[in-house]
XYZ file of C-alpha atoms in Angstrom:
622
model
C -6.567 56.671 -1.556
C -5.264 56.611 -5.167
C -7.631 55.387 -7.866
C -6.968 53.480 -11.073
C -7.215 55.827 -14.074
C -8.844 54.988 -17.374
C -6.286 53.516 -19.713
C -5.865 51.344 -22.771
C -2.938 49.782 -24.558
C -1.819 49.710 -28.186
C 1.223 48.028 -29.636
C 3.423 47.626 -32.628
C 6.001 44.907 -33.144
C 8.612 46.976 -31.302
C 6.780 49.343 -28.954
C 3.980 49.366 -26.410
C 1.910 52.526 -25.924
C -0.051 53.022 -22.699
C -2.682 55.751 -22.975
C -3.654 56.999 -19.518
C -6.433 59.515 -18.884
C -5.518 61.771 -15.945
C -7.906 64.734 -16.135
C -7.532 67.830 -13.981
C -4.015 66.975 -12.868
C -1.033 69.281 -13.325
C 1.533 67.184 -15.142
C 5.283 67.715 -15.132
C 8.320 65.485 -15.133
C 8.883 66.336 -11.485
C 5.443 65.108 -10.430
C 5.178 61.915 -12.493
C 6.745 58.856 -10.926
C 7.440 55.846 -13.172
C 8.969 52.646 -11.804
C 9.574 49.483 -13.844
C 10.430 46.399 -11.806
C 12.153 43.463 -13.496
C 11.091 44.768 -16.884
C 7.509 43.516 -16.425
C 5.912 45.391 -13.502
C 4.971 48.966 -14.314
C 4.042 51.490 -11.631
C 2.889 54.950 -12.723
C 1.924 57.473 -10.059
C 0.393 60.863 -10.917
C -0.115 62.577 -7.567
C -2.312 63.132 -5.766
C -5.013 60.977 -7.358
C -3.978 58.317 -9.831
C -1.944 55.140 -9.447
C -1.608 52.634 -12.285
C 0.069 49.282 -11.741
C 0.372 46.828 -14.616
C 1.929 43.395 -14.962
C 2.960 43.182 -18.592
C 3.000 39.875 -20.484
C 6.520 40.576 -21.765
C 9.637 42.534 -20.882
C 10.215 46.178 -21.773
C 13.437 48.161 -21.765
C 13.968 49.990 -18.511
C 16.753 52.171 -17.178
C 18.694 49.247 -15.770
C 18.830 47.529 -19.159
C 20.075 50.722 -20.819
C 22.743 51.259 -18.181
C 23.999 47.701 -18.581
C 24.256 48.188 -22.329
C 26.021 51.535 -22.015
C 28.439 50.030 -19.549
C 29.663 47.744 -22.333
C 31.693 50.598 -23.787
C 34.490 48.245 -24.803
C 32.231 46.649 -27.395
C 31.885 48.045 -30.906
C 29.418 47.182 -33.679
C 30.524 44.925 -36.484
C 30.897 46.846 -39.728
C 28.649 45.850 -42.571
C 25.814 44.557 -40.403
C 22.681 45.382 -42.347
C 20.095 43.087 -40.770
C 19.125 45.593 -38.081
C 20.619 43.519 -35.244
C 23.579 44.917 -33.394
C 26.435 42.396 -33.432
C 29.161 43.061 -30.920
C 32.724 41.788 -30.795
C 35.371 42.326 -28.177
C 38.879 43.441 -29.012
C 41.560 40.877 -28.319
C 42.867 41.026 -24.789
C 39.925 43.096 -23.515
C 37.592 41.914 -20.834
C 33.914 42.463 -21.433
C 32.648 41.451 -18.034
C 31.218 43.746 -15.398
C 31.933 43.212 -11.729
C 28.864 42.547 -9.780
C 27.659 44.921 -7.129
C 29.060 42.831 -4.314
C 32.599 42.852 -5.751
C 32.817 39.075 -5.963
C 34.817 37.167 -8.524
C 31.686 36.165 -10.417
C 31.107 38.415 -13.386
C 28.077 39.152 -15.563
C 29.273 38.984 -19.141
C 27.262 41.018 -21.607
C 29.205 39.878 -24.652
C 31.371 36.934 -25.596
C 35.141 37.216 -26.020
C 37.250 36.234 -28.970
C 38.321 32.647 -29.023
C 41.832 31.526 -29.859
C 40.696 30.653 -33.381
C 39.583 34.225 -34.011
C 35.841 33.464 -34.037
C 33.647 36.202 -32.664
C 30.665 35.801 -30.376
C 27.309 37.415 -31.114
C 25.499 39.186 -28.292
C 22.073 40.626 -27.743
C 20.867 44.011 -28.915
C 22.485 47.102 -27.395
C 20.047 49.568 -25.827
C 20.710 53.291 -25.864
C 19.034 56.235 -24.182
C 16.737 56.513 -27.178
C 15.124 53.281 -26.017
C 14.160 54.636 -22.596
C 10.447 55.161 -21.830
C 9.045 58.342 -23.372
C 6.229 60.522 -22.011
C 3.872 62.497 -24.251
C 1.107 64.669 -22.824
C -2.014 65.938 -24.592
C -3.885 68.447 -22.390
C -6.874 68.670 -24.756
C -7.795 64.990 -25.078
C -10.178 64.023 -22.268
C -8.967 67.045 -20.251
C -5.527 65.507 -19.993
C -4.140 62.307 -21.481
C -0.694 60.888 -20.945
C 0.999 58.605 -23.483
C 3.744 56.312 -22.233
C 5.783 54.697 -25.017
C 7.843 51.651 -24.014
C 10.395 49.697 -26.049
C 9.955 45.921 -26.101
C 13.019 43.816 -25.439
C 11.884 41.249 -28.013
C 9.972 42.112 -31.141
C 6.527 40.637 -31.601
C 2.901 41.125 -30.665
C 1.629 40.366 -27.190
C -1.672 38.562 -26.807
C -4.726 39.547 -24.736
C -3.777 43.157 -24.052
C -7.474 44.018 -24.061
C -8.111 41.746 -21.059
C -7.090 44.438 -18.597
C -8.045 42.350 -15.584
C -5.137 40.023 -16.296
C -2.738 42.966 -16.209
C -3.930 43.793 -12.700
C -3.180 40.329 -11.344
C 0.092 39.912 -9.433
C 2.842 38.109 -11.298
C 4.387 34.892 -10.076
C 7.560 36.802 -9.265
C 5.667 39.097 -6.917
C 3.902 36.152 -5.300
C 7.244 34.519 -4.624
C 8.578 37.731 -3.104
C 5.555 37.933 -0.828
C 6.109 34.396 0.409
C 8.925 33.906 2.916
C 11.797 31.802 1.683
C 11.565 28.243 2.946
C 15.156 28.299 4.093
C 14.330 31.203 6.404
C 11.497 29.320 8.082
C 12.511 27.309 11.163
C 12.066 23.552 10.704
C 9.547 23.419 13.521
C 7.228 25.799 11.644
C 7.312 23.870 8.372
C 5.117 21.093 9.722
C 1.347 21.243 9.820
C -0.003 23.142 12.806
C -1.312 20.884 15.551
C -4.887 21.672 16.620
C -5.162 23.230 20.052
C -7.612 20.625 21.212
C -5.044 17.899 20.543
C -2.371 19.714 22.564
C -4.728 20.061 25.498
C -5.619 16.409 25.262
C -1.975 15.312 25.293
C -1.262 17.480 28.295
C -4.270 16.054 30.099
C -2.928 12.557 29.542
C 0.435 13.454 31.051
C -0.738 15.277 34.141
C -3.924 13.337 34.703
C -2.384 11.194 37.448
C -1.470 14.294 39.514
C -4.834 16.058 39.151
C -7.876 15.216 41.136
C -10.997 13.843 39.502
C -12.710 17.221 39.490
C -9.990 18.950 37.431
C -9.796 16.001 35.058
C -13.536 16.212 34.458
C -13.285 19.963 33.816
C -10.448 19.474 31.359
C -12.379 16.744 29.559
C -15.431 18.994 29.344
C -13.348 21.879 27.947
C -11.798 19.557 25.417
C -15.202 18.340 24.270
C -16.490 21.910 23.964
C -13.458 22.886 21.882
C -13.960 19.864 19.653
C -17.617 20.739 19.157
C -16.766 24.347 18.265
C -14.132 23.283 15.738
C -16.528 20.742 14.244
C -19.294 23.341 13.865
C -16.936 25.852 12.273
C -15.556 23.300 9.801
C -19.020 22.119 8.788
C -20.573 25.486 8.102
C -22.096 25.648 4.603
C -19.811 27.154 1.975
C -20.841 28.965 -1.184
C -19.553 31.299 -3.839
C -17.267 30.421 -6.715
C -14.778 27.754 -5.582
C -16.544 27.704 -2.169
C -14.649 30.723 -0.918
C -17.237 32.106 1.510
C -19.204 31.078 4.559
C -21.239 32.866 7.255
C -21.459 35.979 5.062
C -25.125 36.640 5.791
C -24.767 35.768 9.451
C -21.646 37.797 10.258
C -21.397 40.626 7.713
C -24.639 41.296 5.852
C -27.364 43.505 7.252
C -30.342 41.880 8.907
C -32.954 40.696 6.437
C -30.695 40.858 3.368
C -30.747 37.090 2.853
C -34.556 37.121 2.768
C -34.630 39.917 0.185
C -31.709 38.597 -1.829
C -32.201 34.835 -2.017
C -34.839 32.186 -2.324
C -32.903 29.953 0.043
C -34.385 30.663 3.493
C -31.271 29.900 5.556
C -28.086 30.140 3.433
C -25.699 29.848 6.382
C -27.413 26.756 7.713
C -28.730 24.838 4.699
C -25.966 22.508 3.566
C -25.125 21.707 -0.003
C -25.699 18.271 -1.497
C -22.025 17.289 -1.500
C -19.539 15.500 0.687
C -17.641 18.674 1.568
C -20.628 20.259 3.274
C -22.072 17.180 4.955
C -22.086 17.195 8.706
C -19.975 14.764 10.653
C -23.021 13.220 12.265
C -25.637 11.727 9.988
C -28.648 13.227 11.815
C -28.995 16.823 10.583
C -31.405 19.293 12.132
C -34.389 20.241 9.979
C -32.876 23.628 9.096
C -29.677 21.909 7.890
C -31.313 19.968 5.077
C -29.338 20.238 1.866
C -30.184 23.095 -0.444
C -30.969 20.944 -3.472
C -33.657 18.981 -1.691
C -35.245 22.187 -0.421
C -35.021 23.836 -3.855
C -36.706 21.026 -5.745
C -39.489 20.842 -3.178
C -40.084 24.598 -3.346
C -40.135 24.538 -7.160
C -42.800 21.830 -7.106
C -44.859 23.856 -4.655
C -44.613 27.074 -6.670
C -45.357 25.566 -10.077
C -48.656 26.974 -11.339
C -50.291 24.700 -13.896
C -52.884 27.270 -14.955
C -50.210 29.913 -15.443
C -48.181 27.546 -17.595
C -51.198 26.595 -19.718
C -51.948 30.274 -20.317
C -48.619 30.624 -22.134
C -48.799 27.276 -23.898
C -49.849 28.786 -27.251
C -48.338 32.209 -26.706
C -46.449 32.012 -29.990
C -49.757 31.745 -31.858
C -51.641 34.336 -29.834
C -49.253 37.174 -30.631
C -47.888 38.391 -27.278
C -45.880 41.578 -27.818
C -43.117 40.820 -25.299
C -42.762 37.231 -26.470
C -42.577 38.209 -30.132
C -39.950 40.881 -29.392
C -37.872 38.427 -27.375
C -37.946 35.748 -30.070
C -37.099 38.136 -32.918
C -34.378 40.084 -31.107
C -30.787 39.945 -32.418
C -28.576 40.200 -29.284
C -25.028 41.482 -29.258
C -23.488 38.006 -29.258
C -25.053 37.284 -32.655
C -23.852 40.439 -34.458
C -20.560 40.135 -36.312
C -19.415 43.686 -35.543
C -19.587 43.019 -31.818
C -18.491 39.417 -31.659
C -15.668 39.779 -34.134
C -16.447 36.385 -35.613
C -17.504 37.416 -39.112
C -17.757 40.521 -41.309
C -20.805 42.649 -40.499
C -23.969 42.166 -42.531
C -25.480 45.628 -42.524
C -28.758 44.434 -44.056
C -29.635 42.631 -40.795
C -28.178 45.107 -38.303
C -29.807 47.975 -36.502
C -28.797 51.603 -36.706
C -26.899 51.256 -33.431
C -24.855 48.354 -34.822
C -23.976 50.285 -37.971
C -23.017 53.321 -35.894
C -20.856 51.135 -33.664
C -19.050 49.722 -36.704
C -18.451 53.176 -38.181
C -17.013 54.417 -34.887
C -14.383 51.667 -35.069
C -13.179 52.705 -38.527
C -9.900 54.600 -38.741
C -8.039 56.334 -41.549
C -4.702 56.192 -39.756
C -2.137 53.606 -40.780
C 0.232 53.607 -37.855
C 0.428 49.806 -37.681
C -0.827 49.661 -34.104
C -2.671 46.648 -32.850
C -5.312 48.277 -30.656
C -8.167 47.002 -28.538
C -11.214 47.026 -30.829
C -13.601 44.789 -28.879
C -14.370 46.336 -25.486
C -15.561 49.923 -25.304
C -14.114 52.470 -22.886
C -16.588 51.762 -20.079
C -16.117 47.998 -20.323
C -12.339 48.326 -20.339
C -12.403 50.601 -17.300
C -14.672 48.208 -15.428
C -12.340 45.336 -16.271
C -9.383 47.322 -14.963
C -11.039 48.424 -11.722
C -12.543 45.123 -10.595
C -10.867 43.931 -7.391
C -8.150 41.373 -8.186
C -8.826 37.829 -7.096
C -6.468 35.428 -5.388
C -4.232 33.981 -8.091
C -2.894 31.295 -5.768
C -6.377 29.795 -5.539
C -6.944 29.619 -9.313
C -3.437 28.256 -9.949
C -4.072 24.999 -8.107
C -7.605 24.132 -9.191
C -8.483 20.509 -9.675
C -10.296 19.246 -12.760
C -13.511 18.947 -10.730
C -13.244 22.558 -9.520
C -12.711 23.871 -13.038
C -15.652 21.874 -14.310
C -17.802 23.178 -11.470
C -16.831 26.741 -12.421
C -17.870 26.103 -16.041
C -21.229 24.754 -14.864
C -21.718 27.840 -12.703
C -20.823 30.017 -15.706
C -23.434 28.282 -17.866
C -26.023 28.701 -15.110
C -25.450 32.466 -14.894
C -25.281 32.981 -18.656
C -28.627 31.232 -19.148
C -30.278 33.575 -16.658
C -28.565 36.615 -18.196
C -29.573 35.661 -21.750
C -33.192 35.176 -20.680
C -33.370 38.636 -19.148
C -31.474 40.195 -22.070
C -33.991 38.866 -24.576
C -37.130 39.625 -22.576
C -35.994 43.212 -21.908
C -34.612 43.738 -25.445
C -31.162 44.472 -24.050
C -32.366 47.279 -21.760
C -32.303 46.010 -18.144
C -35.155 47.028 -15.872
C -35.521 47.263 -12.114
C -36.697 43.633 -12.141
C -33.730 42.308 -14.108
C -31.687 41.463 -11.025
C -34.633 39.519 -9.578
C -35.176 37.647 -12.852
C -31.524 36.648 -13.117
C -31.340 35.639 -9.469
C -34.490 33.557 -9.736
C -33.504 31.662 -12.876
C -29.948 30.979 -11.678
C -29.552 28.085 -9.285
C -26.174 29.374 -8.106
C -27.579 32.771 -7.158
C -31.007 31.901 -5.789
C -29.883 28.929 -3.690
C -26.080 29.379 -3.535
C -25.866 25.814 -4.795
C -22.515 24.300 -5.703
C -22.245 21.906 -8.618
C -20.332 18.693 -8.046
C -18.990 17.019 -11.177
C -18.975 14.310 -12.330
C -22.297 13.745 -10.541
C -23.694 17.046 -11.877
C -23.473 17.409 -15.654
C -24.186 20.242 -18.050
C -27.424 18.477 -18.996
C -28.566 18.629 -15.361
C -27.736 22.315 -14.986
C -29.464 23.428 -18.203
C -32.475 21.235 -17.440
C -32.809 22.897 -14.029
C -32.588 26.320 -15.678
C -35.349 25.422 -18.140
C -37.444 24.032 -15.303
C -37.182 27.284 -13.330
C -37.971 29.334 -16.448
C -41.324 27.521 -16.570
C -42.131 28.298 -12.938
C -41.113 31.867 -12.076
C -40.800 34.535 -14.817
C -43.509 36.434 -16.698
C -43.055 34.417 -19.901
C -43.265 30.677 -19.242
C -42.748 29.130 -22.634
C -40.726 26.044 -23.404
C -39.936 27.337 -26.906
C -38.471 30.530 -25.433
C -36.363 28.481 -23.014
C -34.962 26.433 -25.884
C -34.132 29.677 -27.666
C -32.156 30.723 -24.606
C -30.276 27.414 -24.733
C -29.208 28.261 -28.280
C -28.062 31.684 -27.039
C -26.028 30.001 -24.320
C -24.215 27.899 -26.914
C -23.572 30.921 -29.117
C -22.147 32.998 -26.252
C -19.707 30.274 -25.234
C -18.625 29.328 -28.743
C -17.865 32.982 -29.535
C -15.062 32.851 -26.960
C -13.886 34.551 -23.806
C -14.492 38.147 -24.843
C -18.192 37.692 -25.531
C -18.518 35.796 -22.241
C -16.714 38.581 -20.381
C -18.940 41.216 -21.974
C -22.019 39.359 -20.746
C -20.546 39.077 -17.251
C -19.683 42.779 -17.220
C -23.275 43.676 -18.075
C -24.399 41.248 -15.396
C -22.087 43.025 -12.941
C -23.721 46.387 -13.700
C -27.205 44.953 -13.231
C -26.353 43.569 -9.796
C -24.409 46.665 -8.793
C -27.476 48.854 -9.349
C -29.732 46.546 -7.362
C -30.739 47.369 -3.814
C -30.709 43.743 -2.700
C -28.547 41.709 -5.096
C -25.278 43.669 -5.135
C -23.558 41.030 -3.004
C -23.651 38.546 -5.888
C -20.809 40.467 -7.525
C -18.562 39.598 -4.610
C -19.676 35.980 -4.335
C -19.826 34.891 -7.968
C -19.621 37.421 -10.788
C -16.315 39.195 -10.065
C -14.447 35.917 -9.414
C -15.928 34.518 -12.626
C -14.733 37.515 -14.657
C -11.238 37.110 -13.285
C -11.223 33.344 -13.834
C -12.516 33.506 -17.413
C -9.682 35.863 -18.345
C -7.210 33.229 -17.197
C -8.909 30.402 -19.117
C -7.745 29.231 -22.493
C -9.848 30.355 -25.424
C -10.223 26.782 -26.628
C -11.586 25.580 -23.274
C -14.484 28.030 -23.390
C -15.327 27.212 -27.001
C -15.158 23.452 -26.417
C -17.542 23.810 -23.486
C -19.991 25.672 -25.715
C -19.749 22.990 -28.406
C -20.507 20.377 -25.764
C -23.837 22.072 -25.033
C -24.443 22.507 -28.751
C -23.981 18.779 -29.343
C -26.585 18.003 -26.687
C -29.042 20.421 -28.312
C -28.491 18.848 -31.733
C -29.165 15.377 -30.366
C -32.216 16.712 -28.556
C -33.548 18.297 -31.765
C -33.083 15.061 -33.707
C -35.149 13.187 -31.142
C -37.923 15.785 -31.414
C -38.292 15.633 -35.199
C -41.465 13.580 -34.817
C -43.078 16.381 -32.798
C -42.876 14.636 -29.459
C -41.489 16.125 -26.249
C -38.726 13.593 -25.793
C -35.063 14.428 -25.334
C -32.975 15.465 -22.363
C -34.481 18.968 -22.477
C -37.988 17.849 -23.425
C -41.090 18.678 -21.453
C -41.340 15.137 -20.084
C -37.912 15.561 -18.407
C -38.848 18.625 -16.363
C -40.505 16.631 -13.587
C -43.596 18.868 -13.668
C -46.060 16.651 -15.518
C -46.256 19.015 -18.481
C -47.384 16.414 -21.025
C -50.311 15.372 -18.839
C -51.303 18.993 -18.309
C -51.337 19.704 -22.031
C -53.461 16.628 -22.660
C -55.908 17.717 -19.988
C -56.263 21.068 -21.712
C -57.842 19.437 -24.777
C -59.910 16.853 -22.930
C -63.311 17.640 -21.423
C -65.135 15.674 -18.774
C -67.666 14.433 -21.318
C -64.870 12.990 -23.486
C -65.047 15.587 -26.289
C -61.918 17.404 -27.530
C -61.905 21.056 -28.510
C -59.333 23.522 -29.678
C -57.919 25.972 -27.132
C -59.158 28.841 -29.293
C -62.783 27.593 -29.034
C -62.871 27.939 -25.281
C -63.190 31.078 -23.216
C -60.072 32.914 -22.044
C -60.874 32.073 -18.447
C -61.476 28.384 -19.067
C -59.524 25.583 -20.688
C -62.483 23.196 -21.248
C -66.198 23.719 -21.710
C -67.943 27.097 -21.812
C -68.907 29.945 -19.492
C -72.397 28.550 -19.109
C -71.158 25.317 -17.551
C -69.390 26.482 -14.387
C -69.579 23.070 -12.768
C -67.564 21.582 -15.619
C -64.935 24.300 -15.170
C -64.505 23.462 -11.509
C -64.261 19.757 -12.250
C -61.733 20.410 -15.014
C -59.574 22.526 -12.713
C -59.588 19.887 -9.997
C -58.732 17.216 -12.544
C -55.820 19.288 -13.808
C -54.570 19.761 -10.261
C -54.827 16.019 -9.599
C -52.834 15.236 -12.736
C -50.144 17.758 -11.769
C -49.829 16.380 -8.246
C -49.617 12.782 -9.412
C -47.034 13.657 -12.081
C -44.782 15.462 -9.620
C -45.051 12.744 -7.024
């Protein structure tokens, strides 16, 4: 099966250069096969291994365009034209129309004819054989690199050539060709298909008088069974981006994968908290309770008050991992990577400076090249499986908003792991990301306008105080700031984060399926989004954080992301830490490491303090 080669694109105002790496392949003009369809679809085949198919954002000059121009031999250039545009006139009495292939009377005119007043008509540019695609081969670069130089039909720079995933998506023209023409479809097939159970029912009504009671009862029973089967199939829980999947773990995944991969115990049976996944009958079995109800109950059960209190003053105690996470400068905050501002070398690491130097060039060829994604990221973008464009073309406003909420959920989990591992993922990174993300751990779908960005981020913060190694509210708020920065930097920074997230899940033994369910569709969808939409969504989160910070200026825990909004009784727990049974207050540093109140000599007081803390936690949650 042919594979997609490594490639990148560069452009000038007039030409497009496609650099294709085809190592260890004998190249000759007889073996290379180049096909350009409609001036926008490019197919390059280098047998026996490589096949590159691109859908260009603009038209290039192909052989058909050159032949049409050369066929206009009766046209001559206007003398004295010095503006670089070929102006053609037709001699009086000459016809400048070409018969179409079918020999009909209709003609395709490539130039206007002289009018009776002697005025001349101006036509488009004339293409010659010099404008045909040109191959250049360098056997030494990457063990064989092919350069394909294409002439643009219209001068100008094309946008988003570095988003190679968009170039892999089928064009609208190809989608129309794949769909049968409506005039060719019989009228009877244009209507909505009638369910089989309804057809059986109608037939039963017609022949019921001629059948005996036994056959009628059998037919009724079969009809009821069919109805039940259709109802069960339609009400199976759906998950994944845009609810594309169902029964994945039941029908396709290996046995036990759901247990190792998710926190949700029964993903193909636990329904989501939305109208689309609700059963027809109101009485659900116990295993069909909605995922959100089960998730919140499990989070309350797994919250460890003592573990949270241990990290309460972690910023003052000097934890090495916490200090490294808080002081780290991630890639979305460096100007050389984000492309938002000139690099400040005084605050950058050696790797950042080296990265910036590698992007410098002494050539002045005027090419607008891809300077954001590196070679590995570009190749991963190009080789990701294309998603269904028909599905993303007809999204409702609620579906798009739900996708943005899912994106924020995943980016929060990714940013948390990126900071706590200092940008070097570990074997536990996939578990950390899965656990902090609601979409991944419980396959939960967000339903705007009922679910807002405040709800999603609050749930992320809540889970970050229950599961990971570092359970600090200050660290979680730092991650919220990272989430805003990633989104406000634009699509390319978001895509880079998703690509790194893809690699983490791909190398995991249990969590690789998340790429198929969420991450790959998100990468494809983000490339199709407008840049302004992503930035506006980030500013929306930023505005909430600013309002939250203003409310916390007095040192309290109020605000939509405050500790009192987590539903875990955190304020009461912190008060219990400083309160002893005898009514005296002490500093956390005065107590022993194994006790929050009292001393080692008073073990009875320790036990009473622990039980009191547990009682406060239980009452706060309830």
